[in-house]
Amino acid sequence: MTDAQAPAQTGTNPLAPAPVGVRTAADVVTPELIAQLTRDVVGSGRTANHTPFTGDVLADLPESTPEDVAVAFERARAAQGAWARTPLRQRAAVLLRFHDLVLERQAEVLDLIQLETGKARLHAHEEVQAVAVAARHYGRRAAAYLAPKRHTGAIPALTKVTELRHPRGVVGQIAPWNYPLELSVGDALPAFVAGNAVVMKPDTETCLTALWARDLLVEAGLPAGVFQVVIGDGPVVGPEVVRHADYVSFTGSTRTGREIAQGAAARLVGVSLELGGKNAMLVLEDADVDKAAAGAVRACFSSAGQLCISVERLYVHEKIADAFLERFVARTKALRLGTCLAYGADMGSLVGPRQLETVTRHVEEAVAKGAKVLAGGVARPDVGPYFFEPTVLDGVEAPMAVCTEETFGPVVSVYRFASEEEAIERANATPYGLNSSVWTRDARRGREVAARLRTGTVNINEGYAPAYGSVQSPMGGMKDSGLGRRHGSEGILKYTEAQTIAHQRLLPMAPSLGMDDEKYAAFMSRSLKLMKMFRFR
Ligand code: NAD
């Protein structure tokens, strides 16, 4: 497994040799670490995961049967009550300690993320940042989000109303492989601070990262029973999680999301779905082309394009298209591929054979139908079994799969537009609605265009990071890109049940004080008019 250490390079832009002392997969994923991380997993079977850097087995792992999933839910349920009764301030303190621990011990998890996903270290660090931000935000703001709220009663002064927020119970969480730290534990943090237990099914290929984060949360003070992890095939273990959960939090493909939603609907439990995208970037006529070209590289090729909010459609105003493309293509060709467990590579690997097959198929089909490759376009088995060069396509048209389907790889198609109206219309002409990006020097124009794009997040003069990192504000998809939101108040209140307690005082809500029905009806009608007049809400 020492290959993971070997420096790799693109044809045009070699990477420097790995720094002395850089760890290998065998140094990182030791039998002791695997034993420690998997000790609480309820799993009577065996499975394994692999590192995309070499395709070799990374860890031998327990596998959960449907019966094991039921046991994990029993354990979580047994632990949840005491956790929900733990004062909120103590629950929030766990998140704040976790924040510090993640930043202190980031080197450990960066190695695991890289080994499990094959991504470059800088892209792995985005996950550390996202988790730290979520831990800080919900650690500090949970008390305000969850505090009992007073509301105007049916008859002000006579009806005293309080809204309470109770935990749902045991949340079932199903997570993908592409951001194994952020989309596993990062999304679970608000569920925990709201008093829930969580049974999580990470993707098997990236479960060590999720298990490492669980260990760290337990070290930060989370009772171990409150956080159960089950491991196994999605179509086998996933539906079992949905079958037992009081609420389902899912991140993954739109196809699987529809199945999850049906399972949750049959049981009448709530569900949030963070799904796929076919995200557009609009480079308006007045954009700074240098900055836009650099931003497009980040937006298209972070995590080798295996990012739900990354850009796969690039709309450029025809007047600046040549200048933009010259810069964008040059920057793309200069990207350095690498497999090293250290900073330095600009892009890593695809996660495995399925992603490589999709990316290759999309590119080859487009080329066969007349698209032109401006950069990349080929796999790089010399670097690693699933590497594919960052690719820019021109001349892509509607019948080509790459034009409409999510590729989820380092492939972007460039389209020219003549007017903003046209750009907005074409950007919106997709069943997806996750993220988009607008580049302009005119802030007001940028905001106006942004508001007309049908996506849950829009970034002006950046690709995806500002909206995702602004954790006080909701993040999620419109249309086929999802249901519900993470972050902000929605990202925590979805893990709660609202309860309204109305205390009626002095007079009943019925005829009284000698009023007959008619007088009571007249009294209530007058009261309603007065309430509107006095601007009651
Ligand atoms: P996927 O749907 O194949 O798998 C996601 C998770 O669901 C995995 O844990 C998998 O084991 C499990 N699963 C698979 N089939 C299942 C089934 N029938 N029932 C229950 N669970 C099942 O998706 P993926 O390939 O792992 O992830 C890539 C997709 O996720 C892309 O479409 C990407 O856009 C999307 N994604 C969305 C967001 C977001 O925030 N909107 C974030 C990351 C990824």
Coordinates of C-alpha atoms and ligand atoms in Angstrom, one line a residue:
M1 CA 0.0 0.0 0.0
T2 CA 3.0 2.2 -0.1
D3 CA 1.9 3.4 -3.5
A4 CA -0.3 5.9 -1.7
Q5 CA 2.9 7.7 -0.8
A6 CA 4.3 7.8 -4.2
P7 CA 4.3 11.2 -5.8
A8 CA 2.3 11.3 -9.1
Q9 CA 2.1 13.9 -11.7
T10 CA 0.3 15.1 -14.8
G11 CA 2.1 15.0 -18.1
T12 CA 2.6 18.8 -18.2
N13 CA 3.1 19.7 -14.6
P14 CA 5.0 17.3 -12.4
L15 CA 4.6 17.4 -8.7
A16 CA 7.6 17.7 -6.4
P17 CA 8.6 14.5 -4.7
A18 CA 6.7 13.7 -1.5
P19 CA 8.2 15.4 1.5
V20 CA 10.3 13.1 3.7
G21 CA 8.2 11.6 6.5
V22 CA 4.9 11.6 4.6
R23 CA 2.7 8.7 5.8
T24 CA 1.6 5.7 3.8
A25 CA -1.8 4.1 4.0
A26 CA -0.3 1.3 6.1
D27 CA 1.1 3.8 8.5
V28 CA -2.3 5.5 8.9
V29 CA -4.9 2.7 8.8
T30 CA -3.3 0.3 11.3
P31 CA -5.1 -2.8 12.7
E32 CA -5.2 -1.0 16.1
L33 CA -7.0 2.0 14.5
I34 CA -9.5 -0.2 12.7
A35 CA -10.2 -2.1 16.0
Q36 CA -10.6 1.1 17.9
L37 CA -12.9 2.8 15.4
T38 CA -15.1 -0.2 14.8
R39 CA -15.4 -1.4 18.4
D40 CA -19.0 -0.2 18.8
V41 CA -20.3 -1.0 15.3
V42 CA -23.1 -3.6 15.5
G43 CA -22.0 -5.9 12.6
S44 CA -22.0 -9.6 12.4
G45 CA -20.8 -9.8 8.8
R46 CA -17.5 -8.7 7.2
T47 CA -16.9 -6.2 4.4
A48 CA -14.0 -4.0 3.3
N49 CA -13.2 -0.6 1.8
H50 CA -10.6 0.5 -0.6
T51 CA -8.3 3.5 -1.3
P52 CA -8.9 5.1 -4.7
F53 CA -5.2 6.0 -4.8
T54 CA -4.3 2.4 -5.6
G55 CA -7.5 0.4 -5.6
D56 CA -6.2 -1.7 -2.8
V57 CA -8.1 -2.8 0.3
L58 CA -7.8 -0.2 3.1
A59 CA -9.6 -1.9 6.0
D60 CA -11.4 -5.1 6.8
L61 CA -14.7 -4.0 8.4
P62 CA -17.7 -5.3 10.2
E63 CA -20.9 -5.4 8.1
S64 CA -24.4 -4.9 9.6
T65 CA -27.3 -7.1 8.8
P66 CA -30.9 -5.9 9.0
E67 CA -31.0 -7.5 12.6
D68 CA -27.9 -5.5 13.5
V69 CA -29.5 -2.3 12.4
A70 CA -32.5 -3.1 14.7
V71 CA -30.0 -3.6 17.6
A72 CA -28.3 -0.3 16.8
F73 CA -31.6 1.5 16.9
E74 CA -32.5 -0.2 20.3
R75 CA -29.2 1.0 21.7
A76 CA -29.7 4.5 20.4
R77 CA -33.2 4.6 21.8
A78 CA -32.0 3.4 25.2
A79 CA -29.5 6.2 25.3
Q80 CA -31.5 9.0 23.9
G81 CA -33.8 9.8 26.8
A82 CA -31.0 10.6 29.2
W83 CA -29.2 12.7 26.5
A84 CA -32.4 14.7 25.9
R85 CA -32.6 15.4 29.6
T86 CA -29.0 16.6 29.7
P87 CA -29.1 20.4 30.0
L88 CA -28.9 22.1 26.6
R89 CA -25.8 24.0 27.7
Q90 CA -23.9 20.8 28.3
R91 CA -25.0 19.3 25.0
A92 CA -23.8 22.5 23.2
A93 CA -20.5 22.3 25.1
V94 CA -19.9 18.9 23.5
L95 CA -20.1 20.6 20.0
L96 CA -17.7 23.4 21.1
R97 CA -15.2 20.9 22.4
F98 CA -15.5 18.9 19.2
H99 CA -14.8 22.1 17.3
D100 CA -11.5 22.4 19.0
L101 CA -10.6 18.8 18.8
V102 CA -11.2 18.6 15.1
L103 CA -9.0 21.6 14.4
E104 CA -6.2 20.2 16.7
R105 CA -6.3 16.7 15.3
Q106 CA -7.1 17.6 11.7
A107 CA -4.0 15.8 10.4
E108 CA -5.4 12.4 11.4
V109 CA -8.7 13.0 9.6
L110 CA -7.1 14.6 6.5
D111 CA -5.1 11.4 6.0
L112 CA -8.3 9.3 6.3
I113 CA -10.3 11.5 4.0
Q114 CA -7.6 11.5 1.4
L115 CA -7.1 7.7 1.6
E116 CA -10.8 7.0 1.5
T117 CA -11.9 9.5 -1.2
G118 CA -8.7 10.0 -3.1
K119 CA -9.1 13.8 -3.0
A120 CA -6.3 16.3 -2.7
R121 CA -5.5 17.5 0.8
L122 CA -6.6 21.0 0.3
H123 CA -10.1 19.7 -0.7
A124 CA -10.1 17.4 2.3
H125 CA -9.5 20.5 4.4
E126 CA -12.7 22.0 3.2
E127 CA -14.5 19.4 5.2
V128 CA -12.6 20.2 8.4
Q129 CA -13.5 23.8 7.9
A130 CA -17.2 23.0 7.3
V131 CA -17.5 20.8 10.3
A132 CA -15.8 23.3 12.6
V133 CA -18.1 26.0 11.4
A134 CA -21.2 23.9 12.0
A135 CA -19.9 22.9 15.4
R136 CA -19.3 26.5 16.4
H137 CA -22.6 27.7 15.0
Y138 CA -24.9 25.1 16.6
G139 CA -22.7 25.0 19.7
R140 CA -23.3 28.8 20.2
R141 CA -26.8 29.2 18.7
A142 CA -28.7 26.1 19.6
A143 CA -30.0 27.6 22.8
A144 CA -31.6 30.4 20.8
Y145 CA -33.0 28.1 18.1
L146 CA -34.5 25.7 20.6
A147 CA -35.6 28.0 23.4
P148 CA -39.3 28.0 24.2
K149 CA -41.0 30.8 22.3
R150 CA -44.0 32.9 23.4
H151 CA -46.7 33.6 20.8
T152 CA -49.8 35.8 20.7
G153 CA -52.7 33.7 21.9
A154 CA -56.1 33.2 20.3
I155 CA -57.4 35.8 22.7
P156 CA -54.5 38.0 23.8
A157 CA -54.1 38.2 27.6
L158 CA -56.5 35.3 28.1
T159 CA -54.6 32.7 26.1
K160 CA -50.9 32.2 26.9
V161 CA -49.1 30.3 24.3
T162 CA -45.7 28.7 24.3
E163 CA -44.0 26.7 21.5
L164 CA -41.7 24.0 22.6
R165 CA -39.2 22.1 20.5
H166 CA -38.7 18.4 21.4
P167 CA -36.2 16.1 19.9
R168 CA -37.6 13.6 17.3
G169 CA -36.0 10.7 19.0
V170 CA -33.6 8.6 16.9
V171 CA -32.6 10.1 13.6
G172 CA -31.6 7.8 10.8
Q173 CA -28.9 9.4 8.7
I174 CA -27.6 8.1 5.4
A175 CA -24.5 9.7 4.0
P176 CA -22.6 9.6 0.7
W177 CA -18.8 9.1 0.1
N178 CA -17.9 12.4 -1.4
Y179 CA -17.6 14.6 1.8
P180 CA -17.4 11.8 4.4
L181 CA -16.7 14.1 7.3
E182 CA -18.9 17.0 6.7
L183 CA -21.9 15.1 5.3
S184 CA -21.8 12.5 8.0
V185 CA -20.9 14.1 11.4
G186 CA -21.3 17.7 10.1
D187 CA -25.0 17.1 9.4
A188 CA -25.5 15.1 12.6
L189 CA -24.3 17.9 14.9
P190 CA -27.6 19.8 15.0
A191 CA -29.5 16.6 15.6
F192 CA -27.4 15.8 18.7
V193 CA -27.6 19.2 20.2
A194 CA -31.3 19.2 19.8
G195 CA -31.4 16.0 22.0
N196 CA -31.6 13.2 19.4
A197 CA -29.7 10.0 19.1
V198 CA -28.4 9.2 15.6
V199 CA -28.0 5.9 13.8
M200 CA -25.8 6.7 10.8
K201 CA -25.1 4.7 7.7
P202 CA -22.0 6.2 6.0
D203 CA -20.9 4.9 2.6
T204 CA -18.8 1.8 3.3
E205 CA -16.0 3.1 1.2
T206 CA -15.6 6.2 3.5
C207 CA -16.8 4.9 6.8
L208 CA -13.5 5.2 8.6
T209 CA -13.7 8.9 8.4
A210 CA -17.2 8.9 9.9
L211 CA -16.1 6.5 12.6
W212 CA -13.1 8.7 13.4
A213 CA -15.4 11.7 13.8
R214 CA -17.7 9.6 16.0
D215 CA -14.8 8.7 18.3
L216 CA -13.8 12.4 18.5
L217 CA -17.4 13.4 19.4
V218 CA -17.4 10.8 22.2
E219 CA -14.1 12.2 23.4
A220 CA -15.7 15.6 23.4
G221 CA -18.4 14.3 25.7
L222 CA -21.2 12.7 23.6
P223 CA -22.5 9.5 25.3
A224 CA -21.3 6.7 23.1
G225 CA -24.8 5.0 22.9
V226 CA -26.3 8.2 21.4
F227 CA -24.3 7.8 18.2
Q228 CA -24.5 4.4 16.4
V229 CA -22.9 3.6 13.1
V230 CA -24.0 0.8 10.9
I231 CA -22.1 -0.3 7.8
G232 CA -23.3 -2.1 4.7
D233 CA -24.6 -2.0 1.2
G234 CA -27.0 1.0 0.5
P235 CA -29.9 -1.0 -0.9
V236 CA -29.7 -3.5 2.0
V237 CA -28.9 -1.5 5.1
G238 CA -30.3 1.9 3.9
P239 CA -34.0 0.8 3.9
E240 CA -33.5 -0.7 7.3
V241 CA -32.4 2.6 8.7
V242 CA -35.5 4.3 7.1
R243 CA -37.7 1.5 8.6
H244 CA -36.6 2.3 12.2
A245 CA -36.0 6.0 12.2
D246 CA -38.1 8.8 13.7
Y247 CA -36.7 11.1 11.1
V248 CA -34.5 10.5 8.1
S249 CA -31.7 12.7 7.0
F250 CA -30.4 11.7 3.5
T251 CA -27.6 13.0 1.3
G252 CA -26.9 11.3 -2.0
S253 CA -28.3 10.9 -5.5
T254 CA -31.7 12.0 -6.6
R255 CA -32.6 8.5 -7.6
T256 CA -31.9 7.1 -4.1
G257 CA -33.5 10.1 -2.6
R258 CA -36.8 9.3 -4.2
E259 CA -36.7 5.8 -2.8
I260 CA -35.9 7.1 0.7
A261 CA -38.8 9.6 0.5
Q262 CA -41.2 6.8 -0.4
G263 CA -40.0 4.7 2.6
A264 CA -40.4 7.7 4.9
A265 CA -43.8 8.6 3.5
A266 CA -45.1 5.0 4.1
R267 CA -44.2 5.4 7.7
L268 CA -45.2 9.1 8.0
V269 CA -41.9 10.2 9.3
G270 CA -40.2 13.4 8.2
V271 CA -37.3 13.4 5.8
S272 CA -34.7 15.8 4.5
L273 CA -33.1 15.1 1.1
E274 CA -29.9 16.7 -0.1
L275 CA -29.6 15.5 -3.6
G276 CA -27.8 16.0 -6.9
G277 CA -27.2 19.0 -9.1
K278 CA -26.2 20.2 -12.6
N279 CA -24.9 23.5 -11.4
A280 CA -24.3 26.5 -13.7
M281 CA -21.8 29.4 -13.5
L282 CA -22.7 32.6 -15.4
V283 CA -19.8 34.9 -16.4
L284 CA -21.4 38.2 -17.3
E285 CA -20.0 40.6 -19.8
D286 CA -18.5 42.9 -17.2
A287 CA -16.8 40.1 -15.2
D288 CA -13.2 40.2 -14.2
V289 CA -12.0 37.4 -16.6
D290 CA -8.9 36.6 -14.6
K291 CA -10.7 36.2 -11.4
A292 CA -13.6 34.3 -13.1
A293 CA -11.1 31.9 -14.7
A294 CA -9.4 31.2 -11.4
G295 CA -12.8 30.8 -9.7
A296 CA -14.1 28.5 -12.4
V297 CA -11.1 26.1 -11.8
R298 CA -12.0 26.0 -8.1
A299 CA -15.7 25.6 -8.8
C300 CA -15.3 22.8 -11.4
F301 CA -12.4 20.7 -10.1
S302 CA -12.5 20.8 -6.3
S303 CA -12.7 17.2 -5.1
A304 CA -12.3 16.2 -8.8
G305 CA -15.8 17.6 -9.4
Q306 CA -17.3 15.1 -7.0
L307 CA -19.1 17.8 -5.1
C308 CA -22.8 18.2 -5.3
I309 CA -22.4 22.0 -5.6
S310 CA -19.6 22.1 -8.1
V311 CA -20.0 23.6 -11.5
E312 CA -20.6 21.5 -14.6
R313 CA -22.1 24.1 -16.9
L314 CA -20.2 27.3 -17.7
Y315 CA -22.2 30.1 -19.5
V316 CA -19.9 32.9 -20.7
H317 CA -20.9 36.1 -22.4
E318 CA -19.9 35.8 -26.1
K319 CA -17.9 39.1 -25.9
I320 CA -15.5 37.8 -23.3
A321 CA -15.7 34.1 -24.1
D322 CA -12.3 33.9 -25.9
A323 CA -10.4 35.9 -23.3
F324 CA -12.0 33.9 -20.5
L325 CA -11.4 30.5 -22.2
E326 CA -7.8 31.3 -22.9
R327 CA -7.2 31.8 -19.2
F328 CA -9.5 29.1 -17.9
V329 CA -8.0 26.4 -20.2
A330 CA -4.5 27.4 -19.4
R331 CA -5.2 27.2 -15.6
T332 CA -7.0 23.8 -16.1
K333 CA -4.0 22.3 -18.0
A334 CA -1.7 23.5 -15.3
L335 CA -3.4 21.6 -12.5
R336 CA -1.2 19.0 -10.8
L337 CA -2.7 15.5 -10.1
G338 CA -1.4 13.7 -7.1
T339 CA -1.8 10.9 -4.6
C340 CA 0.4 12.2 -1.8
L341 CA -0.8 12.5 1.8
A342 CA 0.3 16.1 2.0
Y343 CA -0.6 19.4 0.5
G344 CA 0.7 20.1 -3.0
A345 CA -1.6 18.4 -5.5
D346 CA -4.3 20.5 -7.1
M347 CA -6.7 17.6 -7.8
G348 CA -7.0 14.0 -6.7
S349 CA -8.7 10.9 -7.9
L350 CA -12.2 9.9 -8.7
V351 CA -13.6 7.7 -5.9
G352 CA -13.8 4.4 -7.8
P353 CA -14.6 2.5 -11.0
R354 CA -18.3 3.6 -11.1
Q355 CA -17.4 7.3 -11.2
L356 CA -14.6 6.6 -13.7
E357 CA -17.1 4.8 -16.0
T358 CA -19.6 7.6 -15.8
V359 CA -17.0 10.3 -16.5
T360 CA -15.4 8.4 -19.4
R361 CA -18.8 7.6 -20.9
H362 CA -20.0 11.3 -20.7
V363 CA -16.8 12.6 -22.3
E364 CA -16.5 9.9 -25.0
E365 CA -20.1 10.2 -26.0
A366 CA -19.9 14.0 -26.3
V367 CA -16.7 13.8 -28.4
A368 CA -18.3 11.1 -30.6
K369 CA -21.2 13.5 -31.2
G370 CA -19.0 16.5 -32.1
A371 CA -17.9 18.1 -28.9
K372 CA -14.4 19.5 -28.7
V373 CA -12.0 18.8 -25.9
L374 CA -10.2 22.1 -24.8
A375 CA -8.4 20.5 -21.9
G376 CA -8.0 17.0 -20.4
G377 CA -10.5 14.4 -21.7
V378 CA -8.5 11.3 -20.8
A379 CA -8.1 8.9 -17.8
R380 CA -4.7 8.9 -16.1
P381 CA -4.1 5.3 -15.0
D382 CA -0.4 6.2 -14.7
V383 CA -1.2 8.4 -11.7
G384 CA -3.8 6.1 -10.1
P385 CA -6.5 3.6 -11.3
Y386 CA -9.4 6.1 -11.2
F387 CA -7.7 9.4 -12.1
F388 CA -9.2 11.5 -14.9
E389 CA -7.7 14.8 -16.2
P390 CA -9.7 18.0 -15.5
T391 CA -11.7 18.4 -18.6
V392 CA -13.1 21.3 -20.5
L393 CA -15.6 20.6 -23.3
D394 CA -16.8 23.0 -26.0
G395 CA -19.7 22.4 -28.5
V396 CA -21.8 20.4 -26.1
E397 CA -25.4 20.1 -27.1
A398 CA -28.7 18.8 -25.6
P399 CA -28.7 15.1 -26.7
M400 CA -25.4 14.5 -25.1
A401 CA -25.6 13.1 -21.5
V402 CA -22.9 15.5 -20.3
C403 CA -25.2 18.4 -21.2
T404 CA -28.1 17.4 -18.9
E405 CA -27.1 14.6 -16.5
E406 CA -25.0 15.1 -13.4
T407 CA -21.5 13.8 -14.3
F408 CA -20.1 14.2 -10.8
G409 CA -16.6 14.4 -12.1
P410 CA -14.0 16.9 -13.3
V411 CA -15.8 17.7 -16.5
V412 CA -17.3 21.1 -17.5
S413 CA -19.1 22.2 -20.7
V414 CA -18.7 25.7 -21.9
Y415 CA -21.7 27.6 -23.5
R416 CA -21.7 31.1 -24.9
F417 CA -24.6 33.5 -24.5
A418 CA -25.6 36.8 -26.0
S419 CA -27.8 38.3 -23.2
E420 CA -28.4 37.9 -19.5
E421 CA -32.0 36.9 -20.2
E422 CA -30.8 34.0 -22.3
A423 CA -28.2 33.0 -19.7
I424 CA -30.7 32.9 -16.9
E425 CA -33.2 30.9 -19.0
R426 CA -30.6 28.3 -20.0
A427 CA -29.2 28.0 -16.5
N428 CA -32.7 27.3 -15.2
A429 CA -33.5 24.8 -17.9
T430 CA -32.7 21.8 -15.8
P431 CA -34.7 19.6 -13.4
Y432 CA -32.0 20.3 -10.8
G433 CA -31.8 23.4 -8.6
L434 CA -28.9 23.1 -6.1
N435 CA -26.3 25.8 -6.6
S436 CA -25.2 28.4 -9.1
S437 CA -22.6 31.1 -9.5
V438 CA -22.6 34.6 -11.0
W439 CA -19.5 36.6 -12.0
T440 CA -19.8 40.4 -12.4
R441 CA -18.2 43.6 -11.3
D442 CA -21.6 45.1 -10.6
A443 CA -22.8 43.9 -7.2
R444 CA -26.4 45.0 -7.8
R445 CA -26.6 43.3 -11.1
G446 CA -25.2 40.1 -9.6
R447 CA -27.9 40.1 -6.9
E448 CA -30.6 40.7 -9.4
V449 CA -29.5 37.8 -11.6
A450 CA -28.9 35.6 -8.6
A451 CA -32.5 36.1 -7.4
R452 CA -33.8 34.8 -10.7
L453 CA -31.8 31.6 -10.6
R454 CA -33.9 28.7 -9.4
T455 CA -31.2 27.2 -7.1
G456 CA -31.1 26.9 -3.3
T457 CA -27.8 28.7 -3.1
V458 CA -26.2 31.3 -5.4
N459 CA -22.6 32.6 -5.1
I460 CA -21.6 35.9 -6.5
N461 CA -17.9 36.0 -7.6
E462 CA -17.1 32.6 -6.2
G463 CA -18.2 29.1 -7.0
Y464 CA -19.7 27.4 -4.0
A465 CA -17.8 28.0 -0.8
P466 CA -19.3 31.3 0.5
A467 CA -22.9 30.1 0.5
Y468 CA -22.0 26.7 2.0
G469 CA -19.7 28.3 4.6
S470 CA -22.3 30.8 5.7
V471 CA -23.9 28.3 8.1
Q472 CA -26.4 30.7 9.6
S473 CA -28.2 30.7 6.3
P474 CA -30.1 27.7 4.8
M475 CA -28.4 25.4 2.2
G476 CA -30.2 22.9 0.0
G477 CA -31.8 22.2 -3.3
M478 CA -34.9 23.3 -5.2
K479 CA -36.7 21.1 -7.7
D480 CA -35.0 17.6 -8.0
S481 CA -32.1 18.7 -5.9
G482 CA -33.8 18.1 -2.6
L483 CA -36.3 18.7 0.1
G484 CA -35.5 20.6 3.2
R485 CA -32.4 22.4 4.2
R486 CA -29.2 22.0 6.2
H487 CA -27.8 25.0 8.2
G488 CA -29.5 27.9 9.9
S489 CA -32.7 27.5 11.8
E490 CA -34.1 24.9 9.3
G491 CA -31.0 22.8 9.7
I492 CA -31.7 22.2 13.4
L493 CA -35.5 22.6 13.7
K494 CA -36.1 19.8 11.3
Y495 CA -34.7 17.5 14.0
T496 CA -37.4 18.6 16.4
E497 CA -41.1 18.2 16.9
A498 CA -42.9 21.5 17.5
Q499 CA -45.4 21.5 20.4
T500 CA -47.8 24.3 21.1
I501 CA -49.0 24.6 24.7
A502 CA -51.9 27.0 25.0
H503 CA -53.0 28.0 28.5
Q504 CA -56.5 29.5 28.6
R505 CA -57.0 31.8 31.6
L506 CA -59.9 33.6 33.3
L507 CA -62.5 33.0 30.6
P508 CA -63.3 29.9 28.5
M509 CA -63.3 30.1 24.7
A510 CA -67.0 29.7 24.7
P511 CA -70.1 31.8 25.7
S512 CA -69.8 32.8 29.4
L513 CA -70.5 35.7 31.8
G514 CA -74.2 35.3 30.9
M515 CA -73.6 35.8 27.1
D516 CA -75.9 33.7 24.9
D517 CA -74.5 32.2 21.7
E518 CA -75.4 35.2 19.6
K519 CA -73.9 37.7 22.0
Y520 CA -70.7 35.6 22.2
A521 CA -70.5 35.5 18.4
A522 CA -70.9 39.3 18.2
F523 CA -68.3 39.7 21.0
M524 CA -65.8 37.5 19.2
S525 CA -66.4 39.3 15.9
R526 CA -65.7 42.7 17.6
S527 CA -62.6 41.3 19.2
L528 CA -61.2 40.1 15.9
K529 CA -61.8 43.5 14.3
L530 CA -60.0 45.2 17.3
M531 CA -57.1 42.8 17.0
K532 CA -56.6 43.7 13.4
M533 CA -56.9 47.4 14.2
F534 CA -54.3 47.1 16.9
R535 CA -52.0 45.3 14.5
F536 CA -51.9 42.0 16.3
R537 CA -50.1 39.5 14.1
Ligands
NAD1 P1 -26.1 7.3 -3.6 O1 -27.5 7.8 -3.6 O2 -25.7 6.2 -4.5 O3 -25.7 6.9 -2.1 C1 -25.8 7.8 -1.0 C2 -26.0 6.9 0.3 O4 -27.2 6.2 0.1 C3 -24.9 5.9 0.5 O5 -24.6 5.7 1.9 C4 -25.5 4.6 -0.1 O6 -24.9 3.4 0.5 C5 -26.9 4.8 0.3 N1 -27.9 4.1 -0.5 C6 -27.7 3.6 -1.8 N2 -28.8 3.0 -2.3 C7 -29.7 3.1 -1.2 C8 -31.1 2.6 -1.1 N3 -31.7 2.0 -2.1 N4 -31.7 2.9 0.1 C9 -31.1 3.5 1.1 N5 -29.8 4.0 1.0 C10 -29.1 3.7 -0.2 O7 -25.2 8.6 -3.9 P2 -23.6 8.7 -4.0 O8 -23.2 8.2 -5.3 O9 -23.0 8.1 -2.8 O10 -23.4 10.2 -3.9 C11 -23.3 11.1 -4.9 C12 -24.6 11.8 -5.1 O11 -24.9 12.5 -3.9 C13 -24.5 12.9 -6.2 O12 -25.7 12.8 -6.9 C14 -24.4 14.2 -5.4 O13 -24.8 15.3 -6.1 C15 -25.2 13.9 -4.2 N6 -24.8 14.8 -3.1 C16 -25.7 15.8 -2.7 C17 -25.3 16.6 -1.7 C18 -26.2 17.8 -1.3 O14 -25.9 18.4 -0.3 N7 -27.2 18.1 -2.0 C19 -24.1 16.5 -1.1 C20 -23.2 15.4 -1.5 C21 -23.6 14.6 -2.5

